[in-house]
Amino acid sequence: MLAPFVLLFVAFSIYPIFASFRLSFMRYNAICDEELSPCGSVRFGNYYRLFFEDDRFHKALLNTSYYVVGAVSLTIIASLMLAIALQADTKSNRILRVVFFLPSVTSSIATVLVWGWVFRGDGVGLLNGVLAAMGISPVEWLATPALAVPILVLMSVWGGAGYGMILFLAGINSIPTYYYEAAMIDGANPRQRFRYITLPLLKPVMTYVGITSIIGAFQIFEGVYLLFPTSVGSVGGLQDMALMLVPYLYDQGFIHFRLGYASAIAWVLFGIIFIISLINLKLSKSFEDLR
Amino acid sequence: MTIIDQEEFVPKDTFDAGGFSSPFEKRSKWSKLRRIPLYLTTIIMVAPYYWMITSSFKSVQELQKVPPTVVPNKWLLVNYFNTNFGNVNNNSTDPSNQRGLFQRFEEVQFGFFHYVLNSLFIVVTITVATMLISSLAAYVVSKHRMKGKRLIYLTIIGSMMVPWQVGIIPNFLTMSNLNWLDTYWAYIIPALPKAFIVFFLVQYLSSIPDELVESARIDRASEFTIWWRIILPLLKPAMIAMMIFASIGEWNNFLWPMIIANSPEMWNLPVALSMLRNNGAGNIGMQGIIMGASLLASIPTVLLFLVAQKHFIRGIALSGIK
């Protein structure tokens, strides 16, 4: 009875992990013709090139780091604030919760396409239209390298805050009310109650939201692919201003068919996520020990 | 709208953990003003949806206006179906002389709806099949004594740490070797093993007493009967939550379909949407059509969420607390 799941799980979840590890030490392009494009081991060649020679990869890594730091921290702050603001179980709050959660269930392609129009460079774009109404000339939002990552961060907070909010709400609601009652009898003000009761007791939820949104943020693809195309059929936008890890993986693997090299990128992605998750878990553990 | 049913985990007297208001403290007029930033944020949240809906009903001339109009001057359906298209008297340089959404994708049967059907078929098949095999697996892991069970469960949990993109290239090669590229197999089969669903169901089953299963075994019920008659009914709330999870995820899936589906017949909705965008990137007239397609692609998941939000939210909340 376990067999159907285990067979599929091994074939499409476990085997690929090892296979891509093996590929990451190879030159591999699916043609594997001795003369035209040979395949074979390159030892650490792929990783060497990634870390020491490939400027596009460095750019992708840097952009992704900025993006992850910005998106994750702002999403956590926004969702915690939303959870607190919408905590009371009133009718208007229930409706607002739905509104804030909607992006989590909307097709990401659809929302990216709408944002693409919001940030259109000419006067027809929504944001430039607002600026025009205030007498400011249009801005080339998607062609300004300094704005690429912030725009993607904004889209990510917009899309992810509602999800974190639900988790925080569940966390807040599982805190027994007598803590607050006791604190109020002791004369704690709202800020103190938040600081010394709500926040510490939300730590496990915080860790969970943190890890899941970090993992999610590292995997950004649609926004980069649709909003920052380049003329040569590649991804990343002008001067690779929005190039990130997964889009670069796609670029190397499925546009240039460097499957070995793309596997190495995948393993770097995995390594980063793995280390960050471990640090996050360790940190939250040691915080618990301190208290 | 009954959003986010809280009966189970909220104290009946609404208590404000943020401490912004409480029954014991005086409510000032500031407490209302405090919500102004919240309402401003709400506007930002809603704006893209509003824009998506209204622009899909604007004429091409109106879409080109600078600054853009907030409310459409005239609500039109030209972006969906342009009755004037192909009219002999029409000026071919007139930007509004273009196909509506339903008049595009002529290379496939039913045009745009081909992709709706594709997506529906793929999502339903994956969801049903994955729930069946996952609940079977969860039942065995949770209620059977078996050698190596623990190792299997730990592997399942451990695999959730691995981003799925790590396996994307080997999976692509497997599909290519099986000659499954550009078929529904490539959509469905690799999407079936979902570690998170098994993990969630095992967690849920652990709160169900073993005696229930034991007594059924004493009554000589077959394992499949126990699974079908006892386990599945008990798992119903968890199953519903995971079904919604899985189907929304698959409906919006983009990267994998883009890699495996080359011919227009095999695209799913998100891929078809991105193709619309690629063809009409710079063309303002196309934007209304793209917005209409985005709207139609978003409606099913939003509706599913609104109908089943109670189960969905509970699923998310449980996954976070445990």
mmCIF file with all atom_site columns, C-alpha atoms in Angstrom, chain A residues 38-191:
data_model
loop_
_atom_site.group_PDB
_atom_site.id
_atom_site.type_symbol
_atom_site.label_atom_id
_atom_site.label_alt_id
_atom_site.label_comp_id
_atom_site.label_asym_id
_atom_site.label_entity_id
_atom_site.label_seq_id
_atom_site.pdbx_PDB_ins_code
_atom_site.Cartn_x
_atom_site.Cartn_y
_atom_site.Cartn_z
_atom_site.occupancy
_atom_site.B_iso_or_equiv
_atom_site.pdbx_formal_charge
_atom_site.auth_seq_id
_atom_site.auth_comp_id
_atom_site.auth_asym_id
_atom_site.auth_atom_id
_atom_site.pdbx_PDB_model_num
ATOM 1   C CA . PRO A 1 38  ? 31.217  15.757 -25.597 1.00 0.00 ? 38  PRO A CA 1
ATOM 2   C CA . CYS A 1 39  ? 29.874  14.965 -22.138 1.00 0.00 ? 39  CYS A CA 1
ATOM 3   C CA . GLY A 1 40  ? 31.902  13.842 -19.188 1.00 0.00 ? 40  GLY A CA 1
ATOM 4   C CA . SER A 1 41  ? 33.320  14.624 -15.792 1.00 0.00 ? 41  SER A CA 1
ATOM 5   C CA . VAL A 1 42  ? 34.820  18.026 -15.182 1.00 0.00 ? 42  VAL A CA 1
ATOM 6   C CA . ARG A 1 43  ? 35.391  17.367 -11.469 1.00 0.00 ? 43  ARG A CA 1
ATOM 7   C CA . PHE A 1 44  ? 34.856  20.659 -9.698  1.00 0.00 ? 44  PHE A CA 1
ATOM 8   C CA . GLY A 1 45  ? 35.025  22.613 -12.951 1.00 0.00 ? 45  GLY A CA 1
ATOM 9   C CA . ASN A 1 46  ? 31.401  23.758 -12.850 1.00 0.00 ? 46  ASN A CA 1
ATOM 10  C CA . TYR A 1 47  ? 31.667  24.974 -9.282  1.00 0.00 ? 47  TYR A CA 1
ATOM 11  C CA . TYR A 1 48  ? 35.016  26.617 -9.964  1.00 0.00 ? 48  TYR A CA 1
ATOM 12  C CA . ARG A 1 49  ? 33.534  28.506 -12.875 1.00 0.00 ? 49  ARG A CA 1
ATOM 13  C CA . LEU A 1 50  ? 30.459  29.479 -10.866 1.00 0.00 ? 50  LEU A CA 1
ATOM 14  C CA . PHE A 1 51  ? 32.386  30.903 -7.957  1.00 0.00 ? 51  PHE A CA 1
ATOM 15  C CA . PHE A 1 52  ? 35.455  32.357 -9.617  1.00 0.00 ? 52  PHE A CA 1
ATOM 16  C CA . GLU A 1 53  ? 34.692  33.112 -13.245 1.00 0.00 ? 53  GLU A CA 1
ATOM 17  C CA . ASP A 1 54  ? 31.007  33.566 -13.937 1.00 0.00 ? 54  ASP A CA 1
ATOM 18  C CA . ASP A 1 55  ? 30.079  37.232 -13.530 1.00 0.00 ? 55  ASP A CA 1
ATOM 19  C CA . ARG A 1 56  ? 26.443  36.592 -14.408 1.00 0.00 ? 56  ARG A CA 1
ATOM 20  C CA . PHE A 1 57  ? 26.224  34.079 -11.579 1.00 0.00 ? 57  PHE A CA 1
ATOM 21  C CA . HIS A 1 58  ? 27.768  36.562 -9.161  1.00 0.00 ? 58  HIS A CA 1
ATOM 22  C CA . LYS A 1 59  ? 25.229  39.125 -10.255 1.00 0.00 ? 59  LYS A CA 1
ATOM 23  C CA . ALA A 1 60  ? 22.435  36.581 -9.794  1.00 0.00 ? 60  ALA A CA 1
ATOM 24  C CA . LEU A 1 61  ? 23.709  35.666 -6.348  1.00 0.00 ? 61  LEU A CA 1
ATOM 25  C CA . LEU A 1 62  ? 24.003  39.290 -5.302  1.00 0.00 ? 62  LEU A CA 1
ATOM 26  C CA . ASN A 1 63  ? 20.532  40.200 -6.620  1.00 0.00 ? 63  ASN A CA 1
ATOM 27  C CA . THR A 1 64  ? 19.001  37.160 -4.959  1.00 0.00 ? 64  THR A CA 1
ATOM 28  C CA . SER A 1 65  ? 20.636  38.058 -1.637  1.00 0.00 ? 65  SER A CA 1
ATOM 29  C CA . TYR A 1 66  ? 19.289  41.603 -1.751  1.00 0.00 ? 66  TYR A CA 1
ATOM 30  C CA . TYR A 1 67  ? 15.920  40.306 -2.772  1.00 0.00 ? 67  TYR A CA 1
ATOM 31  C CA . VAL A 1 68  ? 15.707  37.623 -0.096  1.00 0.00 ? 68  VAL A CA 1
ATOM 32  C CA . VAL A 1 69  ? 16.800  39.953 2.708   1.00 0.00 ? 69  VAL A CA 1
ATOM 33  C CA . GLY A 1 70  ? 14.371  42.657 1.601   1.00 0.00 ? 70  GLY A CA 1
ATOM 34  C CA . ALA A 1 71  ? 11.433  40.430 0.792   1.00 0.00 ? 71  ALA A CA 1
ATOM 35  C CA . VAL A 1 72  ? 11.679  38.196 3.854   1.00 0.00 ? 72  VAL A CA 1
ATOM 36  C CA . SER A 1 73  ? 12.209  40.905 6.456   1.00 0.00 ? 73  SER A CA 1
ATOM 37  C CA . LEU A 1 74  ? 9.515   43.176 5.041   1.00 0.00 ? 74  LEU A CA 1
ATOM 38  C CA . THR A 1 75  ? 7.066   40.303 4.594   1.00 0.00 ? 75  THR A CA 1
ATOM 39  C CA . ILE A 1 76  ? 7.528   39.200 8.198   1.00 0.00 ? 76  ILE A CA 1
ATOM 40  C CA . ILE A 1 77  ? 7.079   42.739 9.513   1.00 0.00 ? 77  ILE A CA 1
ATOM 41  C CA . ALA A 1 78  ? 4.068   43.381 7.300   1.00 0.00 ? 78  ALA A CA 1
ATOM 42  C CA . SER A 1 79  ? 2.366   40.114 8.131   1.00 0.00 ? 79  SER A CA 1
ATOM 43  C CA . LEU A 1 80  ? 2.928   40.529 11.861  1.00 0.00 ? 80  LEU A CA 1
ATOM 44  C CA . MET A 1 81  ? 1.503   44.043 11.727  1.00 0.00 ? 81  MET A CA 1
ATOM 45  C CA . LEU A 1 82  ? -1.466  42.820 9.725   1.00 0.00 ? 82  LEU A CA 1
ATOM 46  C CA . ALA A 1 83  ? -2.090  39.944 12.113  1.00 0.00 ? 83  ALA A CA 1
ATOM 47  C CA . ILE A 1 84  ? -2.153  42.347 15.046  1.00 0.00 ? 84  ILE A CA 1
ATOM 48  C CA . ALA A 1 85  ? -4.280  44.936 13.276  1.00 0.00 ? 85  ALA A CA 1
ATOM 49  C CA . LEU A 1 86  ? -6.797  42.343 12.098  1.00 0.00 ? 86  LEU A CA 1
ATOM 50  C CA . GLN A 1 87  ? -6.760  40.180 15.190  1.00 0.00 ? 87  GLN A CA 1
ATOM 51  C CA . ALA A 1 88  ? -10.139 41.142 16.609  1.00 0.00 ? 88  ALA A CA 1
ATOM 52  C CA . ASP A 1 89  ? -12.827 38.922 15.148  1.00 0.00 ? 89  ASP A CA 1
ATOM 53  C CA . THR A 1 90  ? -15.097 41.563 13.641  1.00 0.00 ? 90  THR A CA 1
ATOM 54  C CA . LYS A 1 91  ? -16.894 41.464 10.352  1.00 0.00 ? 91  LYS A CA 1
ATOM 55  C CA . SER A 1 92  ? -14.771 44.125 8.683   1.00 0.00 ? 92  SER A CA 1
ATOM 56  C CA . ASN A 1 93  ? -11.603 42.389 9.825   1.00 0.00 ? 93  ASN A CA 1
ATOM 57  C CA . ARG A 1 94  ? -12.773 39.120 8.328   1.00 0.00 ? 94  ARG A CA 1
ATOM 58  C CA . ILE A 1 95  ? -13.307 40.785 4.978   1.00 0.00 ? 95  ILE A CA 1
ATOM 59  C CA . LEU A 1 96  ? -9.935  42.515 5.143   1.00 0.00 ? 96  LEU A CA 1
ATOM 60  C CA . ARG A 1 97  ? -8.238  39.189 5.902   1.00 0.00 ? 97  ARG A CA 1
ATOM 61  C CA . VAL A 1 98  ? -9.708  37.765 2.705   1.00 0.00 ? 98  VAL A CA 1
ATOM 62  C CA . VAL A 1 99  ? -8.479  40.761 0.748   1.00 0.00 ? 99  VAL A CA 1
ATOM 63  C CA . PHE A 1 100 ? -4.952  40.455 2.099   1.00 0.00 ? 100 PHE A CA 1
ATOM 64  C CA . PHE A 1 101 ? -4.904  36.734 1.476   1.00 0.00 ? 101 PHE A CA 1
ATOM 65  C CA . LEU A 1 102 ? -6.160  36.851 -2.122  1.00 0.00 ? 102 LEU A CA 1
ATOM 66  C CA . PRO A 1 103 ? -2.714  37.228 -3.772  1.00 0.00 ? 103 PRO A CA 1
ATOM 67  C CA . SER A 1 104 ? -1.671  33.900 -2.249  1.00 0.00 ? 104 SER A CA 1
ATOM 68  C CA . VAL A 1 105 ? -4.301  32.089 -4.274  1.00 0.00 ? 105 VAL A CA 1
ATOM 69  C CA . THR A 1 106 ? -4.168  34.169 -7.445  1.00 0.00 ? 106 THR A CA 1
ATOM 70  C CA . SER A 1 107 ? -2.145  32.908 -10.374 1.00 0.00 ? 107 SER A CA 1
ATOM 71  C CA . SER A 1 108 ? 1.307   34.420 -9.986  1.00 0.00 ? 108 SER A CA 1
ATOM 72  C CA . ILE A 1 109 ? 1.543   34.889 -13.741 1.00 0.00 ? 109 ILE A CA 1
ATOM 73  C CA . ALA A 1 110 ? -1.651  36.949 -13.654 1.00 0.00 ? 110 ALA A CA 1
ATOM 74  C CA . THR A 1 111 ? -0.472  39.164 -10.802 1.00 0.00 ? 111 THR A CA 1
ATOM 75  C CA . VAL A 1 112 ? 2.959   39.612 -12.370 1.00 0.00 ? 112 VAL A CA 1
ATOM 76  C CA . LEU A 1 113 ? 1.311   40.694 -15.615 1.00 0.00 ? 113 LEU A CA 1
ATOM 77  C CA . VAL A 1 114 ? -0.777  43.291 -13.783 1.00 0.00 ? 114 VAL A CA 1
ATOM 78  C CA . TRP A 1 115 ? 2.275   44.592 -11.942 1.00 0.00 ? 115 TRP A CA 1
ATOM 79  C CA . GLY A 1 116 ? 4.043   44.730 -15.276 1.00 0.00 ? 116 GLY A CA 1
ATOM 80  C CA . TRP A 1 117 ? 1.454   47.186 -16.412 1.00 0.00 ? 117 TRP A CA 1
ATOM 81  C CA . VAL A 1 118 ? 1.514   49.149 -13.166 1.00 0.00 ? 118 VAL A CA 1
ATOM 82  C CA . PHE A 1 119 ? 5.236   49.689 -13.716 1.00 0.00 ? 119 PHE A CA 1
ATOM 83  C CA . ARG A 1 120 ? 5.098   50.329 -17.467 1.00 0.00 ? 120 ARG A CA 1
ATOM 84  C CA . GLY A 1 121 ? 7.681   52.839 -18.529 1.00 0.00 ? 121 GLY A CA 1
ATOM 85  C CA . ASP A 1 122 ? 5.488   55.017 -20.742 1.00 0.00 ? 122 ASP A CA 1
ATOM 86  C CA . GLY A 1 123 ? 2.680   57.307 -19.632 1.00 0.00 ? 123 GLY A CA 1
ATOM 87  C CA . VAL A 1 124 ? 0.095   54.553 -19.988 1.00 0.00 ? 124 VAL A CA 1
ATOM 88  C CA . GLY A 1 125 ? 1.395   52.674 -16.938 1.00 0.00 ? 125 GLY A CA 1
ATOM 89  C CA . LEU A 1 126 ? -0.686  53.024 -13.786 1.00 0.00 ? 126 LEU A CA 1
ATOM 90  C CA . LEU A 1 127 ? 2.068   54.417 -11.601 1.00 0.00 ? 127 LEU A CA 1
ATOM 91  C CA . ASN A 1 128 ? 3.271   56.837 -14.257 1.00 0.00 ? 128 ASN A CA 1
ATOM 92  C CA . GLY A 1 129 ? -0.342  57.877 -14.735 1.00 0.00 ? 129 GLY A CA 1
ATOM 93  C CA . VAL A 1 130 ? -0.553  58.760 -11.055 1.00 0.00 ? 130 VAL A CA 1
ATOM 94  C CA . LEU A 1 131 ? 2.725   60.657 -11.352 1.00 0.00 ? 131 LEU A CA 1
ATOM 95  C CA . ALA A 1 132 ? 1.466   62.473 -14.430 1.00 0.00 ? 132 ALA A CA 1
ATOM 96  C CA . ALA A 1 133 ? -1.613  63.582 -12.514 1.00 0.00 ? 133 ALA A CA 1
ATOM 97  C CA . MET A 1 134 ? 0.775   65.151 -10.001 1.00 0.00 ? 134 MET A CA 1
ATOM 98  C CA . GLY A 1 135 ? 2.795   66.750 -12.801 1.00 0.00 ? 135 GLY A CA 1
ATOM 99  C CA . ILE A 1 136 ? 5.807   64.444 -12.599 1.00 0.00 ? 136 ILE A CA 1
ATOM 100 C CA . SER A 1 137 ? 7.259   63.045 -15.807 1.00 0.00 ? 137 SER A CA 1
ATOM 101 C CA . PRO A 1 138 ? 7.136   59.279 -16.384 1.00 0.00 ? 138 PRO A CA 1
ATOM 102 C CA . VAL A 1 139 ? 9.812   57.005 -14.918 1.00 0.00 ? 139 VAL A CA 1
ATOM 103 C CA . GLU A 1 140 ? 11.224  53.956 -16.733 1.00 0.00 ? 140 GLU A CA 1
ATOM 104 C CA . TRP A 1 141 ? 10.546  51.686 -13.775 1.00 0.00 ? 141 TRP A CA 1
ATOM 105 C CA . LEU A 1 142 ? 11.517  48.399 -15.338 1.00 0.00 ? 142 LEU A CA 1
ATOM 106 C CA . ALA A 1 143 ? 14.552  49.756 -17.182 1.00 0.00 ? 143 ALA A CA 1
ATOM 107 C CA . THR A 1 144 ? 16.232  51.345 -14.164 1.00 0.00 ? 144 THR A CA 1
ATOM 108 C CA . PRO A 1 145 ? 18.737  48.844 -12.696 1.00 0.00 ? 145 PRO A CA 1
ATOM 109 C CA . ALA A 1 146 ? 18.542  50.322 -9.194  1.00 0.00 ? 146 ALA A CA 1
ATOM 110 C CA . LEU A 1 147 ? 14.763  49.773 -9.099  1.00 0.00 ? 147 LEU A CA 1
ATOM 111 C CA . ALA A 1 148 ? 14.643  46.174 -10.332 1.00 0.00 ? 148 ALA A CA 1
ATOM 112 C CA . VAL A 1 149 ? 15.132  44.380 -7.027  1.00 0.00 ? 149 VAL A CA 1
ATOM 113 C CA . PRO A 1 150 ? 13.008  46.834 -4.983  1.00 0.00 ? 150 PRO A CA 1
ATOM 114 C CA . ILE A 1 151 ? 10.123  46.357 -7.423  1.00 0.00 ? 151 ILE A CA 1
ATOM 115 C CA . LEU A 1 152 ? 10.384  42.588 -7.076  1.00 0.00 ? 152 LEU A CA 1
ATOM 116 C CA . VAL A 1 153 ? 10.537  42.973 -3.290  1.00 0.00 ? 153 VAL A CA 1
ATOM 117 C CA . LEU A 1 154 ? 7.404   45.090 -3.329  1.00 0.00 ? 154 LEU A CA 1
ATOM 118 C CA . MET A 1 155 ? 5.590   42.499 -5.420  1.00 0.00 ? 155 MET A CA 1
ATOM 119 C CA . SER A 1 156 ? 6.719   39.770 -3.060  1.00 0.00 ? 156 SER A CA 1
ATOM 120 C CA . VAL A 1 157 ? 5.528   41.595 0.070   1.00 0.00 ? 157 VAL A CA 1
ATOM 121 C CA . TRP A 1 158 ? 2.224   42.339 -1.642  1.00 0.00 ? 158 TRP A CA 1
ATOM 122 C CA . GLY A 1 159 ? 1.865   38.687 -2.535  1.00 0.00 ? 159 GLY A CA 1
ATOM 123 C CA . GLY A 1 160 ? 3.155   37.078 0.654   1.00 0.00 ? 160 GLY A CA 1
ATOM 124 C CA . ALA A 1 161 ? 2.013   39.246 3.561   1.00 0.00 ? 161 ALA A CA 1
ATOM 125 C CA . GLY A 1 162 ? -1.426  37.654 3.725   1.00 0.00 ? 162 GLY A CA 1
ATOM 126 C CA . TYR A 1 163 ? 0.000   34.168 4.031   1.00 0.00 ? 163 TYR A CA 1
ATOM 127 C CA . GLY A 1 164 ? 2.269   35.117 6.924   1.00 0.00 ? 164 GLY A CA 1
ATOM 128 C CA . MET A 1 165 ? -0.638  36.992 8.478   1.00 0.00 ? 165 MET A CA 1
ATOM 129 C CA . ILE A 1 166 ? -2.708  33.785 8.670   1.00 0.00 ? 166 ILE A CA 1
ATOM 130 C CA . LEU A 1 167 ? 0.144   31.952 10.387  1.00 0.00 ? 167 LEU A CA 1
ATOM 131 C CA . PHE A 1 168 ? 0.703   34.769 12.871  1.00 0.00 ? 168 PHE A CA 1
ATOM 132 C CA . LEU A 1 169 ? -3.035  35.017 13.538  1.00 0.00 ? 169 LEU A CA 1
ATOM 133 C CA . ALA A 1 170 ? -3.135  31.322 14.374  1.00 0.00 ? 170 ALA A CA 1
ATOM 134 C CA . GLY A 1 171 ? -0.131  31.821 16.618  1.00 0.00 ? 171 GLY A CA 1
ATOM 135 C CA . ILE A 1 172 ? -1.616  34.831 18.382  1.00 0.00 ? 172 ILE A CA 1
ATOM 136 C CA . ASN A 1 173 ? -4.907  33.060 18.881  1.00 0.00 ? 173 ASN A CA 1
ATOM 137 C CA . SER A 1 174 ? -3.211  30.092 20.511  1.00 0.00 ? 174 SER A CA 1
ATOM 138 C CA . ILE A 1 175 ? -1.767  32.332 23.262  1.00 0.00 ? 175 ILE A CA 1
ATOM 139 C CA . PRO A 1 176 ? -3.924  31.871 26.368  1.00 0.00 ? 176 PRO A CA 1
ATOM 140 C CA . THR A 1 177 ? -5.784  35.041 27.342  1.00 0.00 ? 177 THR A CA 1
ATOM 141 C CA . TYR A 1 178 ? -4.943  34.750 31.010  1.00 0.00 ? 178 TYR A CA 1
ATOM 142 C CA . TYR A 1 179 ? -1.389  35.850 30.263  1.00 0.00 ? 179 TYR A CA 1
ATOM 143 C CA . TYR A 1 180 ? -2.795  39.158 29.120  1.00 0.00 ? 180 TYR A CA 1
ATOM 144 C CA . GLU A 1 181 ? -5.217  39.375 31.989  1.00 0.00 ? 181 GLU A CA 1
ATOM 145 C CA . ALA A 1 182 ? -2.422  38.777 34.483  1.00 0.00 ? 182 ALA A CA 1
ATOM 146 C CA . ALA A 1 183 ? -0.220  41.341 32.757  1.00 0.00 ? 183 ALA A CA 1
ATOM 147 C CA . MET A 1 184 ? -3.010  43.906 32.817  1.00 0.00 ? 184 MET A CA 1
ATOM 148 C CA . ILE A 1 185 ? -3.592  43.363 36.505  1.00 0.00 ? 185 ILE A CA 1
ATOM 149 C CA . ASP A 1 186 ? 0.125   44.032 36.945  1.00 0.00 ? 186 ASP A CA 1
ATOM 150 C CA . GLY A 1 187 ? -0.396  47.263 35.031  1.00 0.00 ? 187 GLY A CA 1
ATOM 151 C CA . ALA A 1 188 ? 1.440   46.405 31.825  1.00 0.00 ? 188 ALA A CA 1
ATOM 152 C CA . ASN A 1 189 ? 0.618   48.774 28.991  1.00 0.00 ? 189 ASN A CA 1
ATOM 153 C CA . PRO A 1 190 ? -0.282  47.552 25.492  1.00 0.00 ? 190 PRO A CA 1
ATOM 154 C CA . ARG A 1 191 ? 3.252   47.973 24.215  1.00 0.00 ? 191 ARG A CA 1
#
